[in-house]
Coordinates of C-alpha atoms in Angstrom, one line a residue:
M1 CA 42.7 -40.3 24.8
S2 CA 45.5 -40.3 27.6
V3 CA 44.4 -44.1 28.0
V4 CA 44.1 -44.6 23.7
K5 CA 47.7 -43.8 24.4
W6 CA 48.0 -45.8 27.4
W7 CA 46.5 -48.8 26.2
T8 CA 49.1 -48.3 23.1
S9 CA 51.6 -48.8 25.0
V10 CA 50.2 -52.0 26.2
L11 CA 50.2 -53.4 23.7
L12 CA 53.3 -52.1 22.1
A13 CA 55.0 -53.4 24.9
V14 CA 53.2 -56.9 24.6
L15 CA 54.5 -57.5 20.8
A16 CA 57.9 -56.3 21.8
C17 CA 58.1 -58.2 24.3
L18 CA 57.6 -61.4 22.3
Q19 CA 59.6 -60.5 19.7
I20 CA 62.5 -59.8 22.1
A21 CA 62.2 -62.8 23.4
R22 CA 62.7 -64.5 20.0
G23 CA 65.7 -62.6 19.4
V24 CA 64.5 -60.2 17.3
V25 CA 64.7 -57.1 17.8
T26 CA 67.7 -56.3 20.5
D27 CA 69.7 -53.2 21.4
T28 CA 73.1 -54.5 20.7
D29 CA 72.0 -56.0 17.3
A30 CA 69.8 -53.3 15.7
A31 CA 73.0 -50.5 17.2
A32 CA 75.8 -53.4 15.2
A33 CA 77.7 -50.8 12.9
V34 CA 77.8 -52.8 9.3
K35 CA 79.0 -51.8 5.6
F36 CA 75.6 -52.3 4.3
P37 CA 72.5 -54.8 6.0
D38 CA 71.2 -57.5 4.5
L39 CA 67.6 -55.7 3.1
Y40 CA 65.2 -58.8 4.2
E41 CA 65.5 -58.0 7.3
A42 CA 67.8 -54.9 7.8
S43 CA 65.5 -52.6 11.2
V44 CA 65.3 -48.6 10.9
L45 CA 68.7 -49.0 14.0
E46 CA 70.5 -50.1 11.9
L47 CA 70.5 -48.5 8.7
Q48 CA 70.6 -45.6 11.3
A49 CA 74.1 -46.9 12.4
G50 CA 74.9 -47.1 9.6
L51 CA 74.4 -43.9 7.7
D52 CA 76.1 -42.8 10.8
A53 CA 79.3 -44.3 10.7
G54 CA 79.2 -43.2 6.9
H55 CA 79.1 -47.1 5.9
F56 CA 76.8 -46.0 3.4
S57 CA 74.0 -43.1 2.4
S58 CA 70.9 -42.6 2.0
V59 CA 71.5 -42.0 -1.8
D60 CA 72.3 -45.6 -1.8
L61 CA 70.2 -46.9 0.3
V62 CA 67.3 -45.2 -2.4
K63 CA 69.7 -47.0 -5.2
A64 CA 69.6 -50.1 -3.4
Y65 CA 65.7 -50.2 -2.5
F66 CA 64.9 -49.1 -5.9
A67 CA 67.2 -52.4 -7.5
R68 CA 65.0 -54.7 -5.4
I69 CA 62.5 -53.5 -6.1
D70 CA 63.0 -53.6 -10.1
E71 CA 64.2 -57.8 -9.4
V72 CA 61.4 -59.6 -8.3
N73 CA 57.8 -56.5 -8.7
L74 CA 57.8 -57.1 -12.3
K75 CA 59.9 -59.3 -13.0
G76 CA 61.3 -62.7 -11.5
A77 CA 58.8 -63.3 -8.4
A78 CA 56.4 -60.9 -9.9
L79 CA 55.3 -60.1 -6.4
R80 CA 52.9 -56.9 -8.2
A81 CA 53.7 -55.2 -5.0
V82 CA 54.5 -50.7 -6.0
L83 CA 53.1 -49.6 -8.3
E84 CA 55.7 -46.8 -9.2
T85 CA 58.5 -45.7 -7.7
N86 CA 59.3 -41.4 -7.0
P87 CA 61.4 -39.8 -9.6
S88 CA 62.2 -37.3 -6.9
A89 CA 63.3 -39.6 -4.0
L90 CA 67.3 -39.5 -5.2
A91 CA 66.6 -36.2 -4.9
Q92 CA 65.4 -36.0 -1.6
A93 CA 67.9 -39.0 -0.2
A94 CA 71.6 -36.2 -1.4
A95 CA 70.2 -33.3 0.5
M96 CA 69.1 -35.8 3.5
D97 CA 72.6 -36.7 3.3
K98 CA 73.9 -32.9 2.9
E99 CA 71.6 -31.9 6.3
R100 CA 72.8 -35.5 8.7
K101 CA 76.6 -34.4 7.7
K102 CA 75.5 -30.1 8.4
K103 CA 73.2 -30.4 11.3
G104 CA 73.0 -34.4 12.5
K105 CA 69.8 -35.9 11.8
R106 CA 66.7 -34.6 12.5
S107 CA 65.1 -38.1 13.3
L108 CA 65.5 -42.0 14.2
L109 CA 63.7 -41.9 9.9
H110 CA 65.7 -38.9 8.7
G111 CA 67.4 -40.3 5.4
I112 CA 65.2 -43.6 6.1
P113 CA 62.7 -44.0 2.5
V114 CA 59.4 -45.5 3.6
L115 CA 57.1 -47.0 1.1
L116 CA 52.8 -45.7 0.9
K117 CA 50.2 -47.4 0.5
D118 CA 48.2 -45.7 -2.6
N119 CA 45.8 -44.1 -0.8
I120 CA 47.9 -42.1 1.0
A121 CA 48.1 -38.7 -1.0
T122 CA 51.2 -37.0 -2.4
V123 CA 51.8 -34.0 -4.1
A124 CA 51.7 -34.2 -7.7
S125 CA 54.9 -32.2 -8.4
E126 CA 57.1 -34.5 -6.8
G127 CA 56.5 -37.0 -9.4
M128 CA 53.9 -39.7 -8.7
N129 CA 50.7 -40.1 -8.4
T130 CA 47.3 -41.3 -5.4
T131 CA 44.8 -43.7 -7.3
A132 CA 44.5 -46.0 -4.9
G133 CA 45.0 -48.7 -7.1
S134 CA 42.6 -46.8 -9.9
F135 CA 42.6 -45.6 -13.3
S136 CA 39.8 -42.9 -12.6
L137 CA 42.3 -41.0 -10.3
L138 CA 45.5 -41.7 -12.3
G139 CA 46.4 -38.2 -13.5
S140 CA 44.5 -36.5 -10.4
V141 CA 46.3 -33.8 -8.5
V142 CA 45.6 -34.1 -5.4
P143 CA 45.3 -30.0 -3.5
D144 CA 48.4 -30.9 -0.6
D145 CA 50.3 -33.7 1.0
A146 CA 49.2 -36.4 3.4
G147 CA 48.9 -35.8 7.1
V148 CA 50.9 -37.9 7.9
V149 CA 53.0 -37.8 4.8
K150 CA 54.1 -34.4 6.1
R151 CA 54.5 -35.5 9.6
L152 CA 57.2 -38.1 7.6
R153 CA 59.1 -35.3 5.3
K154 CA 59.4 -33.1 8.7
A155 CA 60.7 -36.3 10.0
G156 CA 63.8 -36.2 7.0
A157 CA 61.9 -39.9 5.8
I158 CA 62.3 -40.2 2.1
I159 CA 59.1 -41.4 0.0
L160 CA 60.2 -43.7 -1.7
G161 CA 56.6 -44.2 -3.9
K162 CA 53.7 -45.8 -3.9
A163 CA 52.2 -49.7 -2.7
N164 CA 49.3 -51.5 -4.4
L165 CA 46.7 -52.6 -2.5
S166 CA 43.2 -53.7 -3.1
E167 CA 41.6 -51.2 -5.1
F168 CA 40.0 -48.5 -2.9
A169 CA 41.0 -50.1 0.1
H170 CA 39.4 -53.2 -1.2
F171 CA 35.8 -51.3 -0.8
R172 CA 34.5 -52.0 -4.2
G173 CA 32.6 -55.7 -4.9
N174 CA 34.1 -59.3 -4.4
L175 CA 37.4 -59.3 -5.9
A176 CA 40.1 -60.6 -4.8
S177 CA 42.7 -59.0 -1.9
G178 CA 45.7 -57.5 -3.5
W179 CA 44.0 -56.7 -6.9
S180 CA 43.9 -53.3 -8.2
G181 CA 42.7 -51.8 -12.4
R182 CA 46.6 -50.1 -11.8
G183 CA 48.6 -52.7 -10.1
G184 CA 47.1 -55.9 -11.0
Q185 CA 46.9 -59.4 -8.8
A186 CA 49.7 -59.3 -6.0
T187 CA 50.8 -61.6 -4.6
N188 CA 52.7 -63.1 -0.7
A189 CA 56.2 -63.0 -1.0
Y190 CA 56.4 -66.5 0.6
F191 CA 54.4 -68.9 -1.2
K192 CA 53.9 -68.3 -5.3
N193 CA 50.4 -67.2 -5.7
A194 CA 49.1 -67.0 -2.1
D195 CA 47.2 -64.6 -0.4
P196 CA 48.8 -61.9 0.4
C197 CA 45.2 -60.2 2.4
G198 CA 44.1 -56.8 2.9
S199 CA 43.8 -53.7 1.5
S200 CA 47.2 -52.6 2.8
S201 CA 48.4 -55.8 0.6
G202 CA 51.6 -54.0 -1.3
S203 CA 52.7 -52.9 2.1
G204 CA 53.5 -56.0 3.3
I205 CA 54.6 -58.0 0.5
A206 CA 56.8 -55.5 -0.2
A207 CA 58.1 -55.1 4.0
S208 CA 58.4 -58.6 4.0
I209 CA 61.0 -58.5 1.1
G210 CA 63.2 -55.7 1.8
L211 CA 61.4 -53.2 -0.8
A212 CA 61.9 -50.5 1.7
A213 CA 62.7 -49.8 5.5
V214 CA 59.9 -48.9 6.7
T215 CA 56.0 -48.7 4.7
L216 CA 52.3 -47.5 5.2
G217 CA 49.3 -49.1 5.3
S218 CA 45.7 -48.0 6.1
E219 CA 42.7 -49.7 7.6
T220 CA 39.0 -49.6 8.0
D221 CA 38.3 -52.7 9.6
G222 CA 41.2 -55.5 8.9
S223 CA 44.1 -53.5 6.5
I224 CA 47.0 -53.0 8.4
T225 CA 46.6 -56.6 10.4
C226 CA 45.9 -59.1 8.6
P227 CA 48.5 -58.2 6.0
S228 CA 50.5 -57.9 8.4
S229 CA 50.2 -61.7 9.8
N230 CA 49.9 -62.4 5.8
N231 CA 52.9 -61.1 5.2
N232 CA 54.9 -61.7 8.6
L233 CA 55.3 -58.5 9.6
A234 CA 54.5 -56.4 12.8
G235 CA 51.6 -54.1 12.0
I236 CA 49.7 -51.6 14.0
K237 CA 46.2 -50.2 13.5
P238 CA 46.4 -47.0 15.4
T239 CA 43.2 -46.2 17.5
V240 CA 41.3 -43.9 15.0
G241 CA 41.8 -40.0 15.5
L242 CA 45.6 -40.9 16.6
T243 CA 46.8 -40.3 13.1
S244 CA 45.9 -38.1 10.7
R245 CA 42.9 -39.3 7.0
A246 CA 43.4 -36.3 6.0
G247 CA 44.7 -36.9 2.2
V248 CA 43.8 -40.3 2.4
V249 CA 41.7 -41.4 -0.5
P250 CA 39.0 -42.5 2.3
I251 CA 36.6 -45.0 3.4
S252 CA 35.0 -44.3 6.7
E253 CA 35.8 -41.1 8.6
H254 CA 34.5 -43.3 11.7
Q255 CA 36.7 -46.3 11.4
D256 CA 39.6 -45.7 8.8
T257 CA 43.5 -45.4 10.3
V258 CA 46.3 -44.5 8.7
G259 CA 49.1 -47.0 11.1
P260 CA 53.1 -48.5 10.1
M261 CA 53.5 -52.2 9.0
T262 CA 57.4 -53.3 9.5
R263 CA 60.2 -55.9 10.5
S264 CA 60.1 -55.5 14.2
M265 CA 58.3 -54.0 16.8
T266 CA 60.6 -51.5 17.3
D267 CA 60.5 -50.0 13.7
A268 CA 57.0 -50.1 14.0
A269 CA 57.1 -47.6 17.7
I270 CA 60.0 -45.3 15.8
V271 CA 57.1 -44.9 12.6
L272 CA 54.3 -44.4 15.2
S273 CA 55.7 -41.6 16.9
V274 CA 55.8 -39.5 14.0
I275 CA 53.5 -40.0 12.0
A276 CA 51.2 -39.8 14.8
G277 CA 50.0 -36.6 16.2
K278 CA 47.2 -33.6 15.9
D279 CA 46.0 -32.2 11.9
P280 CA 43.8 -29.7 12.3
N281 CA 42.6 -31.4 8.6
D282 CA 41.5 -34.3 10.0
N283 CA 38.9 -32.9 13.4
F284 CA 39.6 -36.3 14.8
T285 CA 43.2 -35.9 16.0
L286 CA 41.9 -33.2 17.7
A287 CA 40.6 -34.8 20.7
Q288 CA 44.7 -35.4 21.5
P289 CA 45.0 -34.2 25.1
R290 CA 48.2 -33.6 24.8
N291 CA 52.1 -34.2 22.6
V292 CA 52.7 -37.7 21.2
P293 CA 54.6 -39.8 23.3
D294 CA 57.4 -41.6 22.2
F295 CA 56.1 -45.0 21.4
T296 CA 59.5 -46.4 22.1
K297 CA 59.3 -46.6 25.6
A298 CA 56.5 -49.2 25.9
L299 CA 59.5 -51.3 24.9
K300 CA 60.9 -52.9 27.8
T301 CA 61.8 -56.1 28.6
N302 CA 60.2 -57.0 31.7
A303 CA 57.4 -54.7 30.7
L304 CA 54.7 -57.9 30.6
K305 CA 55.9 -58.8 34.6
G306 CA 52.9 -58.7 36.9
K307 CA 50.0 -58.0 33.7
R308 CA 46.4 -59.6 33.3
I309 CA 46.3 -61.0 29.4
G310 CA 43.2 -61.2 28.8
V311 CA 42.4 -64.8 25.7
P312 CA 38.7 -63.7 23.9
R313 CA 38.3 -67.4 22.7
H314 CA 34.7 -66.7 21.4
A315 CA 35.9 -63.6 19.5
F316 CA 37.3 -66.1 16.8
L317 CA 37.3 -69.7 17.3
N318 CA 33.8 -68.3 15.8
D319 CA 35.8 -66.3 13.4
S320 CA 35.2 -68.1 9.1
I321 CA 38.8 -66.7 8.5
S322 CA 40.8 -67.8 11.3
G323 CA 38.7 -69.5 14.3
N324 CA 39.8 -73.0 13.7
D325 CA 43.3 -72.9 11.3
P326 CA 45.0 -76.1 13.3
F327 CA 48.2 -73.7 12.1
V328 CA 47.6 -70.5 13.7
N329 CA 46.7 -72.3 16.7
I330 CA 49.5 -73.9 17.5
I331 CA 51.1 -70.7 16.6
F332 CA 49.2 -69.0 19.3
E333 CA 49.6 -71.2 21.6
Q334 CA 53.5 -71.1 21.6
A335 CA 53.4 -67.1 22.0
L336 CA 50.7 -67.5 24.7
N337 CA 53.3 -69.8 26.4
T338 CA 55.5 -67.1 25.6
I339 CA 53.3 -64.1 26.9
R340 CA 54.0 -66.3 30.7
S341 CA 57.5 -66.6 30.7
L342 CA 57.5 -63.4 30.5
G343 CA 56.3 -62.6 33.4
A344 CA 52.7 -62.1 32.7
T345 CA 49.0 -64.4 34.3
I346 CA 47.1 -66.0 31.0
V347 CA 43.1 -65.2 31.7
D348 CA 41.4 -67.7 29.5
P349 CA 39.4 -67.6 28.0
A350 CA 37.8 -63.7 28.9
N351 CA 34.7 -63.2 26.2
L352 CA 33.4 -60.3 25.4
P353 CA 30.5 -60.7 26.0
S354 CA 29.0 -59.2 22.5
A355 CA 30.6 -61.6 20.5
D356 CA 28.1 -63.2 19.4
E357 CA 26.6 -60.1 18.3
I358 CA 29.5 -58.7 16.6
I359 CA 29.5 -61.5 14.1
N360 CA 26.0 -61.4 13.3
S361 CA 25.2 -57.7 13.2
N362 CA 25.3 -55.1 9.8
N363 CA 25.9 -52.1 11.8
E364 CA 28.6 -51.4 10.1
N365 CA 28.5 -52.1 6.6
V366 CA 25.6 -49.6 7.0
V367 CA 28.0 -47.0 8.4
L368 CA 30.7 -47.5 5.7
D369 CA 28.6 -47.4 3.2
V370 CA 26.5 -44.1 4.2
D371 CA 30.3 -42.2 4.9
F372 CA 31.9 -43.7 1.5
K373 CA 29.5 -42.2 -0.4
I374 CA 29.9 -38.9 1.2
Q375 CA 33.3 -38.2 1.8
L376 CA 34.2 -40.6 -1.3
N377 CA 31.9 -37.4 -3.7
A378 CA 34.3 -34.8 -0.9
Y379 CA 37.1 -36.3 -2.5
Y380 CA 36.9 -36.5 -5.7
E381 CA 35.0 -32.8 -5.3
A382 CA 38.4 -31.6 -3.6
L383 CA 41.1 -32.7 -5.9
L384 CA 42.5 -29.5 -8.5
K385 CA 42.2 -32.2 -11.4
N386 CA 41.2 -35.4 -13.1
P387 CA 41.5 -36.0 -16.3
S388 CA 39.2 -39.2 -16.4
G389 CA 36.5 -36.5 -16.0
V390 CA 34.9 -38.4 -12.3
R391 CA 33.7 -36.2 -9.4
N392 CA 31.4 -38.5 -7.8
L393 CA 31.1 -41.9 -6.8
A394 CA 28.2 -42.6 -9.7
D395 CA 30.5 -41.4 -11.6
L396 CA 32.9 -43.9 -10.8
I397 CA 30.7 -46.6 -11.0
E398 CA 30.1 -45.6 -15.1
F399 CA 34.1 -45.1 -15.7
N400 CA 33.7 -48.6 -14.6
N401 CA 32.0 -50.1 -16.5
A402 CA 32.6 -48.4 -19.5
H403 CA 36.3 -49.7 -19.0
P404 CA 36.9 -53.2 -18.4
D405 CA 39.6 -53.6 -19.8
L406 CA 41.4 -51.7 -17.7
E407 CA 39.4 -52.4 -13.8
E408 CA 37.9 -55.7 -14.4
P409 CA 40.3 -58.8 -13.8
K410 CA 39.7 -61.6 -15.8
G411 CA 36.6 -63.4 -14.6
F412 CA 35.7 -60.9 -12.6
Q413 CA 32.8 -58.6 -12.9
S414 CA 32.1 -56.8 -9.4
Q415 CA 31.2 -53.1 -8.1
S416 CA 28.1 -54.9 -5.6
T417 CA 29.8 -52.2 -3.0
L418 CA 30.5 -48.6 -4.4
I419 CA 26.5 -50.1 -6.5
E420 CA 24.8 -50.3 -3.0
S421 CA 27.1 -47.1 -1.0
E422 CA 25.8 -45.0 -4.1
A423 CA 22.0 -45.7 -3.0
T424 CA 22.6 -44.0 -0.2
T425 CA 20.7 -41.3 1.0
G426 CA 23.1 -39.3 3.3
R427 CA 23.1 -39.7 7.2
N428 CA 19.6 -40.4 8.3
A429 CA 18.4 -42.1 11.9
T430 CA 19.3 -45.3 10.5
F431 CA 23.1 -44.7 9.9
F432 CA 22.9 -43.1 13.8
Q433 CA 21.0 -45.6 15.4
S434 CA 23.7 -48.5 13.7
L435 CA 26.5 -45.6 14.2
A436 CA 25.7 -45.8 18.2
F437 CA 24.9 -49.6 17.9
D438 CA 28.9 -50.4 16.8
K439 CA 29.7 -48.5 19.4
E440 CA 28.3 -50.5 22.0
L441 CA 29.1 -54.0 20.6
G442 CA 32.2 -53.3 20.0
A443 CA 33.7 -51.2 23.0
T444 CA 30.9 -50.8 26.0
R445 CA 29.5 -54.4 26.0
G446 CA 32.5 -56.3 23.9
I447 CA 35.9 -54.6 24.8
D448 CA 35.7 -52.4 27.7
A449 CA 33.1 -55.3 29.7
A450 CA 35.7 -57.9 29.0
L451 CA 38.9 -55.9 30.1
K452 CA 36.7 -54.6 32.9
A453 CA 34.5 -57.6 34.5
H454 CA 38.3 -59.8 33.9
K455 CA 40.7 -57.1 35.9
L456 CA 42.7 -57.4 32.4
D457 CA 45.3 -54.9 30.8
A458 CA 44.9 -56.4 26.8
L459 CA 43.6 -58.8 25.4
V460 CA 45.5 -60.2 22.9
L461 CA 44.2 -63.0 19.3
P462 CA 45.6 -64.0 16.1
A463 CA 45.4 -62.5 13.2
P464 CA 42.8 -63.9 10.8
G465 CA 43.9 -65.2 7.4
F466 CA 45.5 -67.8 5.7
T467 CA 48.9 -67.8 4.2
T468 CA 48.7 -71.1 1.9
V469 CA 45.9 -70.6 -0.2
P470 CA 45.4 -69.1 -3.6
A471 CA 44.8 -65.6 -3.2
G472 CA 41.1 -64.4 -2.9
K473 CA 40.6 -68.2 -1.4
S474 CA 39.4 -69.3 1.6
S475 CA 40.7 -72.9 2.6
S476 CA 37.7 -74.7 1.0
S477 CA 38.9 -72.7 -2.2
K478 CA 36.0 -70.6 -2.0
E479 CA 36.0 -66.3 -3.1
V480 CA 36.3 -64.3 0.0
D481 CA 36.0 -60.7 0.0
H482 CA 38.6 -59.8 2.4
A483 CA 39.2 -56.7 4.8
I484 CA 39.3 -53.6 3.6

């Protein structure tokens, strides 16, 4: 696990140096006391400076973010990024303001409003739902806060509300990214009706346009990185086991992870330092050998000096989503030049030996289909209450069929992924073979092999996604099934 943390620090350093070089993150700017910062761009450090100086309170912040949500969520631009706001948020903010005056702040997230993806559980007594965007979970009562929510509360953060998402983290069928039964179609804030990517669509949109100070997303395969790219954010997909998945509506324990989506790498590092760590309710986190480091320590302007950064060209030039997009390629080449200017050596190409096999492999789907049925059934079973009566995946499929007015977007009828998962029969020999081959392709003959062969400190490549095409379509206007 110490190696994993080291690689995380390297990644943070790469991204932070890029942003510092562009003038996005500086200690001087972030620490400057302002009366009330522009919520479109306000960083956690700027907000903390204002709170510490008494220029505004956490109650003021919550009210301001509520006003921003009211302005553009269902009215105006109708971004549909937020499913619901927290009726307890103002009381939480008042308590944090009082504590700040008496004892000081608990952490850099003290009194900071955080928006959660709606697959991250919060106790029902707080007044919010946890539904993964599905009416099948509306009114359900979870047994406890999610592990990452407990850490946020301990740090003094305020839970602002729940963000829209691709329903069930896009593990349902061939539906557009950012659509859920409860929330409707979320849309990119930069271009009308453009794809926000997913499945952490609402988290990405909300962070990009200042509907919350920071947001949390989850990723199984691309669900933090893709919406972060499409919404111009800094997103971190932590290594599985670095952050707890306890209390998160699951897809797969082998790939699910929770991470920050923010407007700067500094903010992302601050949030990751809070939510990472061991959780007895998630065995994967127990592999961490020691306490989580402060990831902000990796944010140094000279961190890339002498580092070797590889470009796995083959991995993304053959990617049907992003590989040959000229705009992506232009910006990527500019980023490489910035990395060079900061003292790093670019090794190009530094290909993954298994790249072609990864693209053509179906092993991931085998693993996810099996895991989803097992773990979703367990999630439903653990609920203290569920008014819909849904208790397992089979019930969910029937519920969707019985309520097309709630659970089918106009012109679409797709539960193909749910049906495929329901047909699985458990973790058999084929499952374990697929899981082992996944690890071999991705790690042993993939990333690890490239790092070793070229003596690299890190790999860098563009995130997938097109921001200028209609939601749910590729640049050729074909329907696409985006990240989960």
